[in-house]
PDB file of C-alpha atoms in Angstrom:
ATOM      1  CA  MET A   1     130.847 121.141  89.810  1.00 77.00           C
ATOM      2  CA  ASN A   2     127.504 122.807  89.143  1.00 87.00           C
ATOM      3  CA  ILE A   3     125.237 120.072  90.483  1.00 88.00           C
ATOM      4  CA  GLN A   4     122.037 121.673  89.160  1.00 90.00           C
ATOM      5  CA  ASN A   5     123.480 121.712  85.667  1.00 91.00           C
ATOM      6  CA  GLU A   6     124.674 118.124  86.018  1.00 93.00           C
ATOM      7  CA  ILE A   7     121.173 117.012  87.034  1.00 93.00           C
ATOM      8  CA  THR A   8     119.724 118.669  83.923  1.00 94.00           C
ATOM      9  CA  ILE A   9     122.267 116.868  81.735  1.00 95.00           C
ATOM     10  CA  TYR A  10     121.593 113.587  83.544  1.00 94.00           C
ATOM     11  CA  LEU A  11     117.812 113.863  83.088  1.00 95.00           C
ATOM     12  CA  ASN A  12     118.314 114.481  79.368  1.00 94.00           C
ATOM     13  CA  TYR A  13     120.575 111.426  79.291  1.00 94.00           C
ATOM     14  CA  CYS A  14     117.815 109.364  80.936  1.00 94.00           C
ATOM     15  CA  LYS A  15     115.231 110.669  78.503  1.00 93.00           C
ATOM     16  CA  TYR A  16     117.076 110.415  75.197  1.00 92.00           C
ATOM     17  CA  HIS A  17     119.695 107.724  75.822  1.00 91.00           C
ATOM     18  CA  LYS A  18     118.030 105.402  78.314  1.00 90.00           C
ATOM     19  CA  LYS A  19     114.560 106.106  76.867  1.00 91.00           C
ATOM     20  CA  LEU A  20     112.898 106.347  80.259  1.00 91.00           C
ATOM     21  CA  SER A  21     109.255 107.376  80.460  1.00 92.00           C
ATOM     22  CA  ASN A  22     108.206 110.929  81.300  1.00 92.00           C
ATOM     23  CA  LEU A  23     106.817 109.624  84.587  1.00 92.00           C
ATOM     24  CA  SER A  24     110.221 108.159  85.542  1.00 93.00           C
ATOM     25  CA  ILE A  25     112.000 111.371  84.530  1.00 93.00           C
ATOM     26  CA  LYS A  26     109.608 113.396  86.686  1.00 95.00           C
ATOM     27  CA  ALA A  27     110.201 111.102  89.682  1.00 94.00           C
ATOM     28  CA  TYR A  28     113.989 111.339  89.222  1.00 95.00           C
ATOM     29  CA  SER A  29     113.767 115.124  89.004  1.00 95.00           C
ATOM     30  CA  ILE A  30     111.715 115.409  92.205  1.00 95.00           C
ATOM     31  CA  ASP A  31     114.018 113.070  94.141  1.00 95.00           C
ATOM     32  CA  LEU A  32     117.235 114.802  93.002  1.00 95.00           C
ATOM     33  CA  GLN A  33     115.862 118.292  93.624  1.00 95.00           C
ATOM     34  CA  GLN A  34     115.007 117.157  97.111  1.00 95.00           C
ATOM     35  CA  PHE A  35     118.617 116.114  97.629  1.00 94.00           C
ATOM     36  CA  ILE A  36     119.840 119.522  96.396  1.00 93.00           C
ATOM     37  CA  THR A  37     117.465 121.298  98.794  1.00 94.00           C
ATOM     38  CA  TYR A  38     118.918 119.292 101.662  1.00 93.00           C
ATOM     39  CA  LEU A  39     122.482 119.845 100.456  1.00 90.00           C
ATOM     40  CA  VAL A  40     122.248 123.658 100.271  1.00 89.00           C
ATOM     41  CA  SER A  41     120.789 123.723 103.790  1.00 91.00           C
ATOM     42  CA  GLN A  42     123.978 122.221 105.202  1.00 87.00           C
ATOM     43  CA  SER A  43     127.167 124.007 106.233  1.00 84.00           C
ATOM     44  CA  ASP A  44     129.128 121.378 104.295  1.00 80.00           C
ATOM     45  CA  GLN A  45     127.645 121.455 100.808  1.00 81.00           C
ATOM     46  CA  THR A  46     129.926 118.845  99.283  1.00 87.00           C
ATOM     47  CA  ILE A  47     128.519 115.483  98.218  1.00 89.00           C
ATOM     48  CA  SER A  48     130.063 113.356 100.928  1.00 90.00           C
ATOM     49  CA  LYS A  49     129.329 110.327 103.042  1.00 91.00           C
ATOM     50  CA  ALA A  50     128.190 112.634 105.848  1.00 91.00           C
ATOM     51  CA  THR A  51     125.736 114.641 103.736  1.00 92.00           C
ATOM     52  CA  ILE A  52     124.264 111.513 102.146  1.00 92.00           C
ATOM     53  CA  SER A  53     123.853 109.878 105.572  1.00 92.00           C
ATOM     54  CA  GLY A  54     122.129 113.014 106.863  1.00 92.00           C
ATOM     55  CA  PHE A  55     119.849 113.076 103.833  1.00 93.00           C
ATOM     56  CA  ILE A  56     118.877 109.452 104.425  1.00 92.00           C
ATOM     57  CA  GLN A  57     118.086 110.219 108.051  1.00 91.00           C
ATOM     58  CA  GLU A  58     115.875 113.124 107.003  1.00 93.00           C
ATOM     59  CA  LEU A  59     114.045 110.928 104.486  1.00 93.00           C
ATOM     60  CA  HIS A  60     113.300 108.335 107.170  1.00 91.00           C
ATOM     61  CA  GLN A  61     111.703 111.057 109.290  1.00 92.00           C
ATOM     62  CA  LYS A  62     109.340 112.060 106.485  1.00 91.00           C
ATOM     63  CA  TYR A  63     108.561 108.975 104.417  1.00 91.00           C
ATOM     64  CA  PRO A  64     107.822 105.253 104.739  1.00 88.00           C
ATOM     65  CA  ALA A  65     110.665 102.825 104.025  1.00 86.00           C
ATOM     66  CA  LYS A  66     109.428 101.987 100.517  1.00 87.00           C
ATOM     67  CA  THR A  67     109.491 105.650  99.452  1.00 91.00           C
ATOM     68  CA  VAL A  68     112.933 106.153 101.004  1.00 91.00           C
ATOM     69  CA  LYS A  69     114.278 103.211  98.994  1.00 90.00           C
ATOM     70  CA  ARG A  70     112.948 104.703  95.770  1.00 91.00           C
ATOM     71  CA  LYS A  71     114.468 108.124  96.444  1.00 93.00           C
ATOM     72  CA  LEU A  72     117.820 106.579  97.334  1.00 92.00           C
ATOM     73  CA  ALA A  73     117.714 104.548  94.112  1.00 92.00           C
ATOM     74  CA  SER A  74     117.328 107.821  92.181  1.00 94.00           C
ATOM     75  CA  LEU A  75     120.263 109.393  94.008  1.00 94.00           C
ATOM     76  CA  ARG A  76     122.426 106.299  93.605  1.00 93.00           C
ATOM     77  CA  ALA A  77     121.773 106.153  89.860  1.00 94.00           C
ATOM     78  CA  PHE A  78     122.702 109.836  89.505  1.00 94.00           C
ATOM     79  CA  LEU A  79     125.933 109.507  91.492  1.00 94.00           C
ATOM     80  CA  ASN A  80     126.884 106.371  89.575  1.00 94.00           C
ATOM     81  CA  TYR A  81     126.417 108.364  86.367  1.00 94.00           C
ATOM     82  CA  LEU A  82     128.678 111.164  87.662  1.00 93.00           C
ATOM     83  CA  GLU A  83     131.294 108.599  88.601  1.00 93.00           C
ATOM     84  CA  PHE A  84     131.118 106.922  85.192  1.00 92.00           C
ATOM     85  CA  GLU A  85     131.504 110.290  83.457  1.00 91.00           C
ATOM     86  CA  GLU A  86     134.483 111.014  85.758  1.00 91.00           C
ATOM     87  CA  ILE A  87     132.770 114.086  87.160  1.00 91.00           C
ATOM     88  CA  LEU A  88     133.104 112.512  90.608  1.00 87.00           C
ATOM     89  CA  GLU A  89     136.440 110.911  91.459  1.00 87.00           C
ATOM     90  CA  ILE A  90     134.973 109.014  94.402  1.00 87.00           C
ATOM     91  CA  ASN A  91     131.338 107.993  94.692  1.00 91.00           C
ATOM     92  CA  PRO A  92     130.530 108.527  98.403  1.00 90.00           C
ATOM     93  CA  ILE A  93     127.279 106.600  98.300  1.00 90.00           C
ATOM     94  CA  ARG A  94     129.305 103.400  97.989  1.00 88.00           C
ATOM     95  CA  LYS A  95     130.460 103.929 101.556  1.00 84.00           C
ATOM     96  CA  VAL A  96     126.985 104.570 102.948  1.00 85.00           C
ATOM     97  CA  LYS A  97     124.780 101.770 104.230  1.00 76.00           C
ATOM     98  CA  THR A  98     121.592 102.183 102.232  1.00 70.00           C
ATOM     99  CA  ARG A  99     120.030  98.779 102.838  1.00 69.00           C
ATOM    100  CA  PHE A 100     117.463  98.623 105.590  1.00 65.00           C
ATOM    101  CA  GLN A 101     114.596  96.382 106.596  1.00 64.00           C
ATOM    102  CA  GLU A 102     111.121  97.420 105.561  1.00 63.00           C
ATOM    103  CA  PRO A 103     108.485  96.853 108.249  1.00 63.00           C
ATOM    104  CA  LYS A 104     106.459  93.757 107.546  1.00 68.00           C
ATOM    105  CA  GLN A 105     102.879  94.450 106.612  1.00 67.00           C
ATOM    106  CA  LEU A 106     100.269  92.334 108.322  1.00 63.00           C
ATOM    107  CA  PRO A 107      97.897  90.532 105.959  1.00 65.00           C
ATOM    108  CA  LYS A 108      94.617  92.295 105.425  1.00 70.00           C
ATOM    109  CA  THR A 109      91.562  90.667 106.907  1.00 71.00           C
ATOM    110  CA  ILE A 110      88.058  90.392 105.508  1.00 74.00           C
ATOM    111  CA  SER A 111      85.207  91.706 107.614  1.00 77.00           C
ATOM    112  CA  LEU A 112      82.446  89.367 108.778  1.00 78.00           C
ATOM    113  CA  GLN A 113      79.968  91.354 106.708  1.00 83.00           C
ATOM    114  CA  ARG A 114      82.072  90.851 103.576  1.00 82.00           C
ATOM    115  CA  ILE A 115      82.355  87.123 104.277  1.00 79.00           C
ATOM    116  CA  LYS A 116      78.577  86.889 104.656  1.00 83.00           C
ATOM    117  CA  GLN A 117      78.089  88.739 101.361  1.00 85.00           C
ATOM    118  CA  LEU A 118      80.408  86.331  99.552  1.00 83.00           C
ATOM    119  CA  LEU A 119      78.639  83.275 100.959  1.00 81.00           C
ATOM    120  CA  ASP A 120      75.189  84.728 100.225  1.00 85.00           C
ATOM    121  CA  THR A 121      76.266  85.445  96.645  1.00 87.00           C
ATOM    122  CA  ALA A 122      77.502  81.879  96.222  1.00 80.00           C
ATOM    123  CA  LEU A 123      74.181  80.550  97.572  1.00 82.00           C
ATOM    124  CA  ARG A 124      72.235  82.816  95.232  1.00 86.00           C
ATOM    125  CA  GLU A 125      74.275  81.552  92.271  1.00 85.00           C
ATOM    126  CA  LYS A 126      73.328  78.015  93.252  1.00 78.00           C
ATOM    127  CA  GLU A 127      69.620  78.898  93.408  1.00 82.00           C
ATOM    128  CA  LEU A 128      69.742  80.645  90.018  1.00 84.00           C
ATOM    129  CA  ALA A 129      71.699  77.871  88.305  1.00 81.00           C
ATOM    130  CA  CYS A 130      69.654  76.369  85.475  1.00 84.00           C
ATOM    131  CA  THR A 131      72.007  73.738  84.019  1.00 85.00           C
ATOM    132  CA  PRO A 132      73.799  70.787  85.641  1.00 82.00           C
ATOM    133  CA  TYR A 133      77.121  72.441  84.849  1.00 82.00           C
ATOM    134  CA  SER A 134      76.245  75.781  86.453  1.00 85.00           C
ATOM    135  CA  LYS A 135      74.819  74.005  89.512  1.00 84.00           C
ATOM    136  CA  PHE A 136      78.044  72.026  89.870  1.00 84.00           C
ATOM    137  CA  VAL A 137      80.186  75.177  89.651  1.00 85.00           C
ATOM    138  CA  ALA A 138      77.950  76.988  92.169  1.00 86.00           C
ATOM    139  CA  LEU A 139      78.224  74.087  94.627  1.00 86.00           C
ATOM    140  CA  ARG A 140      82.007  74.036  94.175  1.00 87.00           C
ATOM    141  CA  ASP A 141      82.411  77.779  94.711  1.00 88.00           C
ATOM    142  CA  ARG A 142      80.335  77.814  97.881  1.00 87.00           C
ATOM    143  CA  ALA A 143      82.146  74.750  99.245  1.00 88.00           C
ATOM    144  CA  MET A 144      85.511  76.372  98.543  1.00 88.00           C
ATOM    145  CA  LEU A 145      84.544  79.638 100.245  1.00 89.00           C
ATOM    146  CA  GLU A 146      83.120  77.906 103.305  1.00 88.00           C
ATOM    147  CA  THR A 147      86.209  75.712 103.622  1.00 88.00           C
ATOM    148  CA  LEU A 148      88.502  78.739 103.401  1.00 86.00           C
ATOM    149  CA  PHE A 149      86.671  80.734 106.032  1.00 85.00           C
ATOM    150  CA  ALA A 150      86.052  77.784 108.369  1.00 85.00           C
ATOM    151  CA  THR A 151      89.587  76.371 108.365  1.00 85.00           C
ATOM    152  CA  GLY A 152      91.887  79.270 107.481  1.00 82.00           C
ATOM    153  CA  ILE A 153      93.939  77.171 105.075  1.00 84.00           C
ATOM    154  CA  ARG A 154      95.958  78.840 102.322  1.00 85.00           C
ATOM    155  CA  VAL A 155      94.384  79.276  98.893  1.00 84.00           C
ATOM    156  CA  SER A 156      97.248  77.277  97.348  1.00 83.00           C
ATOM    157  CA  GLU A 157      96.585  74.435  99.801  1.00 85.00           C
ATOM    158  CA  LEU A 158      92.863  74.522  99.063  1.00 85.00           C
ATOM    159  CA  CYS A 159      93.415  74.315  95.303  1.00 82.00           C
ATOM    160  CA  SER A 160      95.836  71.394  95.617  1.00 83.00           C
ATOM    161  CA  LEU A 161      93.557  69.234  97.792  1.00 85.00           C
ATOM    162  CA  LYS A 162      92.999  65.706  96.514  1.00 84.00           C
ATOM    163  CA  THR A 163      89.824  63.727  97.059  1.00 83.00           C
ATOM    164  CA  SER A 164      91.799  61.369  99.308  1.00 83.00           C
ATOM    165  CA  ASP A 165      92.827  64.315 101.529  1.00 86.00           C
ATOM    166  CA  ILE A 166      89.263  64.975 102.714  1.00 86.00           C
ATOM    167  CA  SER A 167      87.389  62.709 105.081  1.00 87.00           C
ATOM    168  CA  LEU A 168      83.870  63.988 105.618  1.00 85.00           C
ATOM    169  CA  ASP A 169      82.967  61.060 107.897  1.00 85.00           C
ATOM    170  CA  ASP A 170      85.113  62.487 110.670  1.00 86.00           C
ATOM    171  CA  GLY A 171      85.296  66.045 109.274  1.00 86.00           C
ATOM    172  CA  THR A 172      89.042  66.260 108.712  1.00 89.00           C
ATOM    173  CA  ILE A 173      91.279  67.644 105.968  1.00 89.00           C
ATOM    174  CA  ARG A 174      94.852  66.451 105.466  1.00 88.00           C
ATOM    175  CA  ILE A 175      97.216  69.107 104.146  1.00 86.00           C
ATOM    176  CA  MET A 176     100.734  68.706 102.827  1.00 78.00           C
ATOM    177  CA  GLY A 177     102.474  71.976 103.614  1.00 70.00           C
ATOM    178  CA  LYS A 178     105.936  73.328 102.913  1.00 70.00           C
ATOM    179  CA  GLY A 179     108.766  70.864 103.317  1.00 69.00           C
ATOM    180  CA  ALA A 180     106.353  67.952 102.893  1.00 71.00           C
ATOM    181  CA  LYS A 181     105.011  68.574 106.409  1.00 80.00           C
ATOM    182  CA  GLU A 182     101.602  67.044 106.962  1.00 84.00           C
ATOM    183  CA  ARG A 183      98.942  68.508 109.205  1.00 88.00           C
ATOM    184  CA  ILE A 184      95.326  67.611 109.910  1.00 90.00           C
ATOM    185  CA  ILE A 185      92.611  70.269 110.155  1.00 87.00           C
ATOM    186  CA  GLN A 186      89.334  69.544 111.895  1.00 87.00           C
ATOM    187  CA  ILE A 187      86.194  71.046 110.367  1.00 86.00           C
ATOM    188  CA  GLY A 188      84.116  72.047 113.342  1.00 80.00           C
ATOM    189  CA  ASN A 189      81.156  73.487 111.454  1.00 84.00           C
ATOM    190  CA  VAL A 190      78.339  71.117 110.464  1.00 87.00           C
ATOM    191  CA  GLU A 191      77.101  73.467 107.726  1.00 86.00           C
ATOM    192  CA  VAL A 192      80.529  73.422 106.086  1.00 87.00           C
ATOM    193  CA  ILE A 193      80.587  69.617 106.164  1.00 88.00           C
ATOM    194  CA  ASN A 194      77.094  69.511 104.634  1.00 87.00           C
ATOM    195  CA  SER A 195      78.198  71.907 101.895  1.00 87.00           C
ATOM    196  CA  LEU A 196      81.239  69.736 101.139  1.00 88.00           C
ATOM    197  CA  GLN A 197      79.072  66.613 101.075  1.00 87.00           C
ATOM    198  CA  GLN A 198      76.656  68.189  98.575  1.00 85.00           C
ATOM    199  CA  TYR A 199      79.539  69.186  96.359  1.00 86.00           C
ATOM    200  CA  GLN A 200      81.211  65.778  96.666  1.00 83.00           C
ATOM    201  CA  LYS A 201      78.033  64.020  95.551  1.00 82.00           C
ATOM    202  CA  SER A 202      77.888  66.168  92.420  1.00 79.00           C
ATOM    203  CA  ASN A 203      81.580  65.678  91.683  1.00 75.00           C
ATOM    204  CA  LYS A 204      81.781  62.800  89.230  1.00 67.00           C
ATOM    205  CA  TYR A 205      85.521  63.238  88.812  1.00 61.00           C
ATOM    206  CA  GLU A 206      88.449  61.964  90.815  1.00 60.00           C
ATOM    207  CA  SER A 207      91.924  63.259  91.769  1.00 63.00           C
ATOM    208  CA  ASP A 208      91.637  66.989  92.603  1.00 76.00           C
ATOM    209  CA  PHE A 209      88.794  67.681  95.014  1.00 82.00           C
ATOM    210  CA  PHE A 210      88.140  71.230  93.805  1.00 81.00           C
ATOM    211  CA  LEU A 211      88.329  71.117  90.029  1.00 67.00           C
ATOM    212  CA  SER A 212      89.621  74.303  88.393  1.00 56.00           C
ATOM    213  CA  ILE A 213      86.959  74.479  85.746  1.00 51.00           C
ATOM    214  CA  VAL A 214      85.210  77.679  84.754  1.00 46.00           C
TER     215      VAL A 214
END
């Protein structure tokens, strides 16, 4: 089997039969050429379980897990094609463990300076508001931001808060989390409570505490 020739045929198949984009074709070409480069550097140049396992190990030494998964997907698709066309009798990648755990990425944090900028912008919007509606929205936005930063609750939890969930007399918020688990959060910042009180006074509606109006 002339693997270089088979890759050329496969890429044409992807382009004209599967109608893949030029960007996808280019990515496939790069990934498969990389496999060929590794293959010709080995004493055993057959496409086998051993050579594929070695290639995977080399990829892990050079690239993050997400990139390795993409390159292996390209190789797997090519070998599956060769198997379907009966160019390969046995597809060795089926015997190779290609699933692995990607490292969990920690959530990104917002700097204190960025938080201050957001709160200052919300305050400025309130000062510039010239209609009852725009004043109401400005009060809501600032109250939402201050509640988020002061309590650390999830955005989804914040948006689903009901008026009955917030008690500003004792500064507590009741949250129904996953699995219907209830927890109480104490608001320890007086300025946040004052901001919530100002917003609550302007809120002439009931049910949801933070109305999703724009």
